[in-house]
PDB file of C-alpha atoms in Angstrom:
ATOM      1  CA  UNK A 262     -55.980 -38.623 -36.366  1.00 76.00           C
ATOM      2  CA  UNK A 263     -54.166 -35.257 -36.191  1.00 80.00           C
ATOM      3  CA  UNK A 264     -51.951 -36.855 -33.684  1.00 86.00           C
ATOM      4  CA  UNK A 265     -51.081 -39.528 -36.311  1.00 89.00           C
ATOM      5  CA  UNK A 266     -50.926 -37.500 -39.111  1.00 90.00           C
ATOM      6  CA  UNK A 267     -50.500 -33.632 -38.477  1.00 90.00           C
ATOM      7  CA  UNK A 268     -51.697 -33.678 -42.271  1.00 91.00           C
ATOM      8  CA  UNK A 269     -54.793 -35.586 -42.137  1.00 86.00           C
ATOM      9  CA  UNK A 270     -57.537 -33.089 -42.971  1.00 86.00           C
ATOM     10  CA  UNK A 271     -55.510 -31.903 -46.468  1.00 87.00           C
ATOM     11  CA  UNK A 272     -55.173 -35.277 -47.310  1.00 84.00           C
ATOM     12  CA  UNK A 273     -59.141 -36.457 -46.687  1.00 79.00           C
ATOM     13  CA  UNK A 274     -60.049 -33.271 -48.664  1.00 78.00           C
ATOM     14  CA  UNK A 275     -58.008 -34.366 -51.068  1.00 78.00           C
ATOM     15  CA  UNK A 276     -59.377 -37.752 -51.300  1.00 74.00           C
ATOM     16  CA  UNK A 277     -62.762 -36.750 -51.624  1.00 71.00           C
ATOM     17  CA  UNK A 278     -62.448 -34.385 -53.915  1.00 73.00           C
ATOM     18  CA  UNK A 279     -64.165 -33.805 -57.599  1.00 69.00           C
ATOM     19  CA  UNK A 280     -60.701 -34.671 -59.000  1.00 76.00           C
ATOM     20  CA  UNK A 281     -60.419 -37.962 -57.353  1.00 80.00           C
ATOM     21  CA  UNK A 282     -64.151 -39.362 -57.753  1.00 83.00           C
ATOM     22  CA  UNK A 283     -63.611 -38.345 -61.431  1.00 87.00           C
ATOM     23  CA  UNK A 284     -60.651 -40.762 -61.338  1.00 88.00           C
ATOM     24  CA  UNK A 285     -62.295 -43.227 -59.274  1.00 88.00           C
ATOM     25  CA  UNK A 286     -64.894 -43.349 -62.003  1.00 91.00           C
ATOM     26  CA  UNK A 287     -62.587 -43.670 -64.797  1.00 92.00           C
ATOM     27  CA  UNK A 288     -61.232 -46.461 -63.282  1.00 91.00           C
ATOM     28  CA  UNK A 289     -64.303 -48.777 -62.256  1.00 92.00           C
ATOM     29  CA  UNK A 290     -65.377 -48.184 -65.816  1.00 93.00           C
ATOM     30  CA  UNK A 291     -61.781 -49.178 -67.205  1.00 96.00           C
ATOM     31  CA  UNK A 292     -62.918 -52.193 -65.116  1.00 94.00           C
ATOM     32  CA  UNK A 293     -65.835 -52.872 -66.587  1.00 93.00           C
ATOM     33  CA  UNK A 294     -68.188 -52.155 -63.505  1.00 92.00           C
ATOM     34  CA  UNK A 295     -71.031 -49.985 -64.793  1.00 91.00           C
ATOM     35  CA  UNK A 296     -73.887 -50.386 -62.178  1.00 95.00           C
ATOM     36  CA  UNK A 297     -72.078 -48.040 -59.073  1.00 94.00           C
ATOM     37  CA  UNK A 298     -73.262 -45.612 -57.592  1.00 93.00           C
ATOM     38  CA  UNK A 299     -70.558 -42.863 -55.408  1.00 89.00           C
ATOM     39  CA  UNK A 300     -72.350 -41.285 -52.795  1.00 87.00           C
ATOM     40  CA  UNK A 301     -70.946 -38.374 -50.426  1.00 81.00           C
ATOM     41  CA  UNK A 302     -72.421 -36.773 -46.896  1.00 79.00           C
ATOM     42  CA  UNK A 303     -70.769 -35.160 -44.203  1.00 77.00           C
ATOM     43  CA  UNK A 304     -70.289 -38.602 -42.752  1.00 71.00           C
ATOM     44  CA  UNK A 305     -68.338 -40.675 -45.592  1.00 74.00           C
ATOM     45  CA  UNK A 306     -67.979 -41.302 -49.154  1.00 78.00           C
ATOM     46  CA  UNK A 307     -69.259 -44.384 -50.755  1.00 87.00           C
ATOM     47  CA  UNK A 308     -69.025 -46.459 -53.732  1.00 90.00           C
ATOM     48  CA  UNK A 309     -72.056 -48.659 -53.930  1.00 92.00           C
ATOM     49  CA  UNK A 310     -71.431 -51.248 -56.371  1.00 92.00           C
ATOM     50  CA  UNK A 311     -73.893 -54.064 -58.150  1.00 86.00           C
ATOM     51  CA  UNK A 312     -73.497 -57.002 -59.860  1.00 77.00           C
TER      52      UNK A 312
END
């Protein structure tokens, strides 16, 4: 990905930062989606969502 993107690691630390899941929450609850769940790990970050 550094290849691609010589600015790839800022921009995944930026994405999965407190800031942004903050955000991300504000907006599934703007959308009316209440049962989630966001989970992190070394691996990925993951919104689980029900219905």
């Amino acid at each position: 990905m550094r290849e691609i993107d010589p600015e790839w690691e800022a921009k995944a630390a930026e994405r999965l930062s407190r800031k942004n899941k903050d955000a991300i929450r504000r907006e599934l609850e703007q959308a009316g989606i209440t049962a989630y769940d966001i989970h992190e790990d070394e691996a990925a970050f993951w919104i689980i969502m029900e219905r």
